[in-house]
Short mmCIF file of N, CA and C in Angstrom, two decimals:
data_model
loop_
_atom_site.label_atom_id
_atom_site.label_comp_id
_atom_site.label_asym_id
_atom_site.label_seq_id
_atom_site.Cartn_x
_atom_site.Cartn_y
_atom_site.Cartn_z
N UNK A 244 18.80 5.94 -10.63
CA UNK A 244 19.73 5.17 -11.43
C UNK A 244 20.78 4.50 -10.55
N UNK A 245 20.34 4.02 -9.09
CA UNK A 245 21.64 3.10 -8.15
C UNK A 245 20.98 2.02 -8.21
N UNK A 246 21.59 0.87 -7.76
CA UNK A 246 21.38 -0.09 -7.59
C UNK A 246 20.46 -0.07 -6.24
N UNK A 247 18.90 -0.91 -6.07
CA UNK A 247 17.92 -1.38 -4.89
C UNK A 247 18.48 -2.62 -4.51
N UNK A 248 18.48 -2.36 -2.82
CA UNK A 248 18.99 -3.60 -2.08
C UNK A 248 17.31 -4.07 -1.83
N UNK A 249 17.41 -5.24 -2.40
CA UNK A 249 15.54 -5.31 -1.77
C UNK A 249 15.77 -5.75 -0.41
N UNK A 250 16.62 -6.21 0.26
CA UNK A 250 16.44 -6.61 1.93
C UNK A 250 16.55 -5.29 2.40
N UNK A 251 16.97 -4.27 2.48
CA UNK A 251 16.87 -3.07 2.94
C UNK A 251 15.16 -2.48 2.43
N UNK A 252 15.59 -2.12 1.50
CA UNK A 252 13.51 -1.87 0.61
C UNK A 252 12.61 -2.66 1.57
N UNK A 253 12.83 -4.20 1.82
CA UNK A 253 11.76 -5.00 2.72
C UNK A 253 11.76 -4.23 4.04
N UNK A 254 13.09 -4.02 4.79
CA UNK A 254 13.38 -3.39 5.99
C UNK A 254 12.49 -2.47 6.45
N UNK A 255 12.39 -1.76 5.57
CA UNK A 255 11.84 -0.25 5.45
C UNK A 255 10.16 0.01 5.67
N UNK A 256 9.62 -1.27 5.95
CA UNK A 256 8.29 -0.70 6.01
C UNK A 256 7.84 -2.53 6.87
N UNK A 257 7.05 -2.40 7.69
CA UNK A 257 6.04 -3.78 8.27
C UNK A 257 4.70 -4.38 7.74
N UNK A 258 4.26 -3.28 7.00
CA UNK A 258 2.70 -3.41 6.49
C UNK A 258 2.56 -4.36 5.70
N UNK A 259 1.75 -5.46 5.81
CA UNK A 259 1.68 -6.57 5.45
C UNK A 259 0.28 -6.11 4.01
N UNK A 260 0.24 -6.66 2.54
CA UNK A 260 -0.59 -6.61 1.81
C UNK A 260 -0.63 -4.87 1.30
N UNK A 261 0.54 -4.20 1.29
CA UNK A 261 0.98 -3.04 1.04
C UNK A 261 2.04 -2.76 0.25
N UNK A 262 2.07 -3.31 -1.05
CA UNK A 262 3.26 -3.31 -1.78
C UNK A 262 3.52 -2.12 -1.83
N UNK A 263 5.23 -1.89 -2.50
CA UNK A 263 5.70 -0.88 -2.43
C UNK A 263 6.85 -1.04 -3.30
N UNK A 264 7.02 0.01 -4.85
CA UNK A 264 7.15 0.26 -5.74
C UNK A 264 9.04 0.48 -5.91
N UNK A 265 9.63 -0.38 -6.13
CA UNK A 265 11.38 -0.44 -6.15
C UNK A 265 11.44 0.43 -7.35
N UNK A 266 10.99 -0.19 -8.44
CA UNK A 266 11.82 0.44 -9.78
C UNK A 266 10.57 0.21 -10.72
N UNK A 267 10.84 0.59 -12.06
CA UNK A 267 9.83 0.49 -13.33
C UNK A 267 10.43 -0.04 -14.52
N UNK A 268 10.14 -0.25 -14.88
CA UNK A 268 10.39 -1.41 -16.60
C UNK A 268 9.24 -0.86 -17.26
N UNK A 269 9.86 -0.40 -18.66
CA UNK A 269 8.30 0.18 -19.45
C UNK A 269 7.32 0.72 -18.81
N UNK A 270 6.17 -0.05 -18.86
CA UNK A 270 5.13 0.17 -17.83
C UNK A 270 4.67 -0.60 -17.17
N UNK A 271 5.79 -0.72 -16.44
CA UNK A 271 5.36 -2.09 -14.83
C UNK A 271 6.00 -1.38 -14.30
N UNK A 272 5.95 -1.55 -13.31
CA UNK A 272 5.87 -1.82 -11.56
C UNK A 272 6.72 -2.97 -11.44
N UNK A 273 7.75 -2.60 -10.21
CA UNK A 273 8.26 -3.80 -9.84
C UNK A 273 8.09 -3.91 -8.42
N UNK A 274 7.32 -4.53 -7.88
CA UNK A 274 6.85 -4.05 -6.36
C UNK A 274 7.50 -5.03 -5.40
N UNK A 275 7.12 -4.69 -4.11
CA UNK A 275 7.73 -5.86 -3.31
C UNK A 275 6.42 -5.66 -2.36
N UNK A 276 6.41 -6.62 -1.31
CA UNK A 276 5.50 -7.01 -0.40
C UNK A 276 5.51 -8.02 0.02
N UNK A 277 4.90 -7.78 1.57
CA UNK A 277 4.95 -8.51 2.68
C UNK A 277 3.35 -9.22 2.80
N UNK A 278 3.71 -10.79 2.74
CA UNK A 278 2.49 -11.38 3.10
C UNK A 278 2.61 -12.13 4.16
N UNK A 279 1.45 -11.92 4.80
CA UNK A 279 0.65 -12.75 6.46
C UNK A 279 -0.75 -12.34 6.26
N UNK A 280 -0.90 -13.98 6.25
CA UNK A 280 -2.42 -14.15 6.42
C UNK A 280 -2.67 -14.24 5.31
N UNK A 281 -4.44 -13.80 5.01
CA UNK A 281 -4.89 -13.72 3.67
C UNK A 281 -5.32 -12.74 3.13
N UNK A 282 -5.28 -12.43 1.97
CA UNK A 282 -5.27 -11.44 0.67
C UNK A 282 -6.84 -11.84 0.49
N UNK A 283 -7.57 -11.27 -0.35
CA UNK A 283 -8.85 -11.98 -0.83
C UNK A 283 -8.83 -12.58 -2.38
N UNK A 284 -9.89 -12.91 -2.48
CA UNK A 284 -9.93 -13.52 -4.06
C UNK A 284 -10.36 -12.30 -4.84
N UNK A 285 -9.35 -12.32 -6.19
CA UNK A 285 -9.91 -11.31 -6.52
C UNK A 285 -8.87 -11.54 -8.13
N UNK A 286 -9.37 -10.74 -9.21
CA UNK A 286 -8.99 -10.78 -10.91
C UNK A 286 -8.42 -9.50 -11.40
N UNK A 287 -7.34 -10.02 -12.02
CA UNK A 287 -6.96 -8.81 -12.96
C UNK A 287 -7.46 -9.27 -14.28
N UNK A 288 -7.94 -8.40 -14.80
CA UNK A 288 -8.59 -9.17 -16.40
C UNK A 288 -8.09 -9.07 -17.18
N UNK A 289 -6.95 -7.85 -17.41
CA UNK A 289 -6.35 -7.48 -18.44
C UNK A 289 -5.12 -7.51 -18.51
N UNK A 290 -4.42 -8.58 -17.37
CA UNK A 290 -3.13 -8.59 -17.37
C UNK A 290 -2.55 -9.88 -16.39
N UNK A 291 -1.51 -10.41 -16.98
CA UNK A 291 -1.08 -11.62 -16.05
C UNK A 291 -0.36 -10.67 -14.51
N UNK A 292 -0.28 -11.92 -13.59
CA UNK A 292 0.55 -11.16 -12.42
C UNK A 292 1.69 -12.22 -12.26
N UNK A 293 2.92 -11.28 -12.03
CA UNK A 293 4.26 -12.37 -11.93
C UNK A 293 4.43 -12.48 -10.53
N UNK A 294 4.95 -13.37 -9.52
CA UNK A 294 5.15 -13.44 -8.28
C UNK A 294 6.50 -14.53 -7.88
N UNK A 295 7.25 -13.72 -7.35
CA UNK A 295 8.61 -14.22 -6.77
C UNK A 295 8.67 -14.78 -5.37
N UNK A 296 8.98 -15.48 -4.65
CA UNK A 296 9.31 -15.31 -3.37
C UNK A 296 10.59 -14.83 -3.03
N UNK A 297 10.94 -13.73 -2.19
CA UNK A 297 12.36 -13.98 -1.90
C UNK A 297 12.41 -14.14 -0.45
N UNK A 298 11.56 -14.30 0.15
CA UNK A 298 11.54 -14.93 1.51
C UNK A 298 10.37 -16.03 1.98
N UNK A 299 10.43 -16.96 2.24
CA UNK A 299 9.24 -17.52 3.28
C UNK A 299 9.20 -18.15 1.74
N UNK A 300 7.21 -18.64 2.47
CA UNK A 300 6.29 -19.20 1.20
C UNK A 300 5.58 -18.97 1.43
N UNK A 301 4.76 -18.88 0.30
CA UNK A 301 3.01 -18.55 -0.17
C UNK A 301 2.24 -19.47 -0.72
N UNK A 302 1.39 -19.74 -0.49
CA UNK A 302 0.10 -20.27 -1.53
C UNK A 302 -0.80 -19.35 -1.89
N UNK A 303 -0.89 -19.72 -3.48
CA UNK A 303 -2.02 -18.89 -4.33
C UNK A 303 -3.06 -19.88 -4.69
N UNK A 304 -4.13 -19.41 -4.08
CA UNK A 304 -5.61 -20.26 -4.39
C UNK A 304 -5.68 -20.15 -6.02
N UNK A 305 -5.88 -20.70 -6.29
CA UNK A 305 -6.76 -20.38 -8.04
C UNK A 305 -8.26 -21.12 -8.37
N UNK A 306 -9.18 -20.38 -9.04
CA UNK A 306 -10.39 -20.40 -9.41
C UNK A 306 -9.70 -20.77 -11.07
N UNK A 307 -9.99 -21.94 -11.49
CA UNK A 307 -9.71 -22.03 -12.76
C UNK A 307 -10.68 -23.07 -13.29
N UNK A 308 -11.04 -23.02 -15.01
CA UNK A 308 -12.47 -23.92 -15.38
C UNK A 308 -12.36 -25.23 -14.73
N UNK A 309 -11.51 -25.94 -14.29
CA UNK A 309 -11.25 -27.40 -13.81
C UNK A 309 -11.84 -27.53 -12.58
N UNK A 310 -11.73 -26.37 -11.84
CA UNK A 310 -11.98 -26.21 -10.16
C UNK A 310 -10.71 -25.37 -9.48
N UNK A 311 -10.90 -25.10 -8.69
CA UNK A 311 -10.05 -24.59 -7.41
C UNK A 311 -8.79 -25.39 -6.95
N UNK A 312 -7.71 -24.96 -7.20
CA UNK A 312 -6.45 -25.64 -6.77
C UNK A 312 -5.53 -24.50 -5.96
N UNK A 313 -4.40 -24.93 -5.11
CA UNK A 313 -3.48 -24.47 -4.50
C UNK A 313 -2.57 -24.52 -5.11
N UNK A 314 -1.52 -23.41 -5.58
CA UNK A 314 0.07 -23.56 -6.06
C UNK A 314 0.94 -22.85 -4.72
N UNK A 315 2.24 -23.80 -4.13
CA UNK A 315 2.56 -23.17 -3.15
C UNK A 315 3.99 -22.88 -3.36
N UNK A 316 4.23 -21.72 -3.09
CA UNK A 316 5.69 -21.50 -3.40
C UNK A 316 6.91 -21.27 -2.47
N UNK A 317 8.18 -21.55 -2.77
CA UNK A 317 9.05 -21.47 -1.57
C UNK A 317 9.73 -20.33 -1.78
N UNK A 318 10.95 -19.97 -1.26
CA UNK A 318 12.13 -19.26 -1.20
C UNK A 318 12.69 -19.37 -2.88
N UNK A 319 12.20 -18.24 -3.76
CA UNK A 319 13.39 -18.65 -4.97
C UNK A 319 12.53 -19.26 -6.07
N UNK A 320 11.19 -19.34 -5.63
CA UNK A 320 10.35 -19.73 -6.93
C UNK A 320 10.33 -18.71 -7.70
N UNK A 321 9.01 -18.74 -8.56
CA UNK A 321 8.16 -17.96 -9.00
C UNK A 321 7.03 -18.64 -9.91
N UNK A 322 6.32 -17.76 -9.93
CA UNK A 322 4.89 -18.12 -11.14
C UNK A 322 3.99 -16.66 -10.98
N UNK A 323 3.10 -17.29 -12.45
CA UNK A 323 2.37 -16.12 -12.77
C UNK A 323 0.62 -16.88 -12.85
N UNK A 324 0.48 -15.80 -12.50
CA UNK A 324 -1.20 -15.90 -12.27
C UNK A 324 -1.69 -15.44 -13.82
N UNK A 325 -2.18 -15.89 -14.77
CA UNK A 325 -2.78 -15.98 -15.94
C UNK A 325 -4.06 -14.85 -15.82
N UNK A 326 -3.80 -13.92 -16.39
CA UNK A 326 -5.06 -12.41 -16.60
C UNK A 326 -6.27 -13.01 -16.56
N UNK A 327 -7.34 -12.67 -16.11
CA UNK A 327 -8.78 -13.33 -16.01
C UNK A 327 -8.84 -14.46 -14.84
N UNK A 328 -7.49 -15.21 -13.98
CA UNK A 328 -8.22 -15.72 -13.02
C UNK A 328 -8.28 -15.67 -11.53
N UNK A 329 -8.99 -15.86 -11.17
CA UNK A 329 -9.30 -15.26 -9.56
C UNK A 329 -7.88 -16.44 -8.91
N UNK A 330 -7.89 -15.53 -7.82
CA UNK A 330 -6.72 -16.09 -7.57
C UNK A 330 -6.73 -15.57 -5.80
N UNK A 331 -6.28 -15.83 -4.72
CA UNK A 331 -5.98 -15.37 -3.49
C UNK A 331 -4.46 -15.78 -2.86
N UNK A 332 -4.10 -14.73 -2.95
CA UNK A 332 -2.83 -15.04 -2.08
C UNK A 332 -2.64 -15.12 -0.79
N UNK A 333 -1.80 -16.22 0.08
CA UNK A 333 -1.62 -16.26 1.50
C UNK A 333 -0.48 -16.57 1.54
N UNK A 334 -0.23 -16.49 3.21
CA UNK A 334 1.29 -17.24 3.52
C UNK A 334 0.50 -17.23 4.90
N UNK A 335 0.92 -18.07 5.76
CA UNK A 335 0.58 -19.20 6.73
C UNK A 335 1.89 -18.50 8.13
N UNK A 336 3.26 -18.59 7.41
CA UNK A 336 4.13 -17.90 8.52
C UNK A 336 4.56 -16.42 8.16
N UNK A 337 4.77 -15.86 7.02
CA UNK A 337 4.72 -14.77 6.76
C UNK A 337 5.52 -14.86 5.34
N UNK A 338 5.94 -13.79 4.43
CA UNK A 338 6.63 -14.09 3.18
C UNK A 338 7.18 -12.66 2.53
N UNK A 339 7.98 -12.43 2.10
CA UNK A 339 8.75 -11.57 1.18
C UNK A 339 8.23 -11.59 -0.12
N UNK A 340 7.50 -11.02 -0.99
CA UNK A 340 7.32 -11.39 -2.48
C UNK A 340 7.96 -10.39 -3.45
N UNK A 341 8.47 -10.32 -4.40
CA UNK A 341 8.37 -9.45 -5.60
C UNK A 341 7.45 -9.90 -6.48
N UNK A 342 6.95 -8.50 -7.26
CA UNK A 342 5.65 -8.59 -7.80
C UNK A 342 5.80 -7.66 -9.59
N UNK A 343 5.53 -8.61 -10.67
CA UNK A 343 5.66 -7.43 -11.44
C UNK A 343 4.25 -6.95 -12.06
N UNK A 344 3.84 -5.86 -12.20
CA UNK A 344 2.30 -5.63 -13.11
C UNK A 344 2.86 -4.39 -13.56
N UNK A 345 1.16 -3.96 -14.87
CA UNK A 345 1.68 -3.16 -15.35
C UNK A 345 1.20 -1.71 -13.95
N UNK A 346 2.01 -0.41 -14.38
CA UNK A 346 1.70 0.21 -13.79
C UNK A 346 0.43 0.65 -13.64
N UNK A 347 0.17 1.27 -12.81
CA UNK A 347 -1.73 1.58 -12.34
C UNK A 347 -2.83 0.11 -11.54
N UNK A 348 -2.12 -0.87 -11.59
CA UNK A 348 -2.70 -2.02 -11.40
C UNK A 348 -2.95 -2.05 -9.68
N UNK A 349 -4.36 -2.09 -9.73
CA UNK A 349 -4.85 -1.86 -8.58
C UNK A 349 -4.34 -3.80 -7.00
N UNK A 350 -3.74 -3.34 -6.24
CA UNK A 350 -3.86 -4.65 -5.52
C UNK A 350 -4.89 -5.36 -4.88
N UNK A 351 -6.16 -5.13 -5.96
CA UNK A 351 -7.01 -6.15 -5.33
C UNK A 351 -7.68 -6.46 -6.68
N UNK A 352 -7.21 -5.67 -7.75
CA UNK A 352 -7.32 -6.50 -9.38
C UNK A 352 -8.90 -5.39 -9.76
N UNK A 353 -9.68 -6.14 -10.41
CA UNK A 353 -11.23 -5.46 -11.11
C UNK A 353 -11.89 -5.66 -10.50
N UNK A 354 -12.05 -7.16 -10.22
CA UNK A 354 -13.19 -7.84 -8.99
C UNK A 354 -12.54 -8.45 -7.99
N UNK A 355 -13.63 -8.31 -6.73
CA UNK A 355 -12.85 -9.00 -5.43
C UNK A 355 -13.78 -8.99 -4.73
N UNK A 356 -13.57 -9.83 -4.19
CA UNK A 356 -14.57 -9.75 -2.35
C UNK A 356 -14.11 -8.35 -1.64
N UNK A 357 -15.27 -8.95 -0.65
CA UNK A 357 -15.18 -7.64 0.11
C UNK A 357 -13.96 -7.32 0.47
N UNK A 358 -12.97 -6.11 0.77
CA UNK A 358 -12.09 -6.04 1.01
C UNK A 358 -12.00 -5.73 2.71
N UNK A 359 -11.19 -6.40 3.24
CA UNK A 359 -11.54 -6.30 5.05
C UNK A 359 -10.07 -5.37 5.30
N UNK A 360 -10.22 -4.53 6.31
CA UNK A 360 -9.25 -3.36 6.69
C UNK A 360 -7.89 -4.05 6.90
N UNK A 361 -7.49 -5.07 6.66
CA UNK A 361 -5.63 -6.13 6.66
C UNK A 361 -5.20 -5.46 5.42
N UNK A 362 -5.51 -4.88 4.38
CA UNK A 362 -5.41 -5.44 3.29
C UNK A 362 -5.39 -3.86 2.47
N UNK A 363 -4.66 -3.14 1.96
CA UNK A 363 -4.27 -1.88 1.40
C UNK A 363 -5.25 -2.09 0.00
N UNK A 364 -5.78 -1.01 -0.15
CA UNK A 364 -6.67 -0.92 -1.48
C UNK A 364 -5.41 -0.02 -2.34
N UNK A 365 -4.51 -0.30 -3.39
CA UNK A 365 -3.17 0.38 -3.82
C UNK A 365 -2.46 -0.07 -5.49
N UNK A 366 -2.35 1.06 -5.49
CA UNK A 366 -1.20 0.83 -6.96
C UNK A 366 -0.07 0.96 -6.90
N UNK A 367 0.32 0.97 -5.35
CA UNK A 367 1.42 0.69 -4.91
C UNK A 367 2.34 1.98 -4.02
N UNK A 368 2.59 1.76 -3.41
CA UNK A 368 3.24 2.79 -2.36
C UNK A 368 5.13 2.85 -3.27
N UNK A 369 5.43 4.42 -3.10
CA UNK A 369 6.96 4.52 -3.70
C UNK A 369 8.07 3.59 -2.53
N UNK A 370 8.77 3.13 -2.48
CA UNK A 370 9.43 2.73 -1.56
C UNK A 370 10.40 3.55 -1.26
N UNK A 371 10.76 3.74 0.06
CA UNK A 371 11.93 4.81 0.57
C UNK A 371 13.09 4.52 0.40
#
């Protein structure tokens, strides 16, 4: 019940694609994580995903009926990835994100590509 400094919370750990769990709302997760490089493509089916930047920028690939597009985000955005679509997250120089899902929500969703050893198979690590 104190107040989370998330620049300290970010401080606290290097692992890139390893979120890690600040606080809870109902039943979410409010996670944070560090992106470099790429995430894989991969779906949550049963739930949207919210995504903040509070550092850097990201692009999220999306698989949607139209075709494949890029949404790229800066310092201070946000958007949500719509439940059911494949989606891959990157960042190019590196990035800060907050993340909200519900709790248990695996970070690589239902389906995904192969998952390559960069990349934490997780429902999220507690943060220190």
């Amino acid at each position: 019940m104190n107040p989370i400094d998330l620049k300290t919370a970010l401080e606290s750990f290097d692992d890139a694609w390893s979120p890690r769990i600040v606080a809870y709302l109902n039943d979410y997760d409010i996670r944070i994580a560090k992106f470099a490089g790429e995430h894989i493509w991969h779906v949550h089916e049963n739930t949207d995903e919210f995504f903040l930047v509070v550092d850097g920028e990201i692009e999220i690939g999306l698989r949607e009926p139209a075709g494949e597009r890029t949404v790229t985000l800066q310092q201070g955005q946000v958007f949500v990835v719509p439940r059911g679509t494949f989606h891959k997250p990157s960042s190019k120089l590196g990035a800060s994100v907050l993340l909200v899902e519900p709790t248990g929500t695996l970070s690589v969703g239902d389906q995904h590509d192969e998952v390559p050893g960069h990349v934490d198979v997780t429902t999220g690590h507690v943060a220190v």
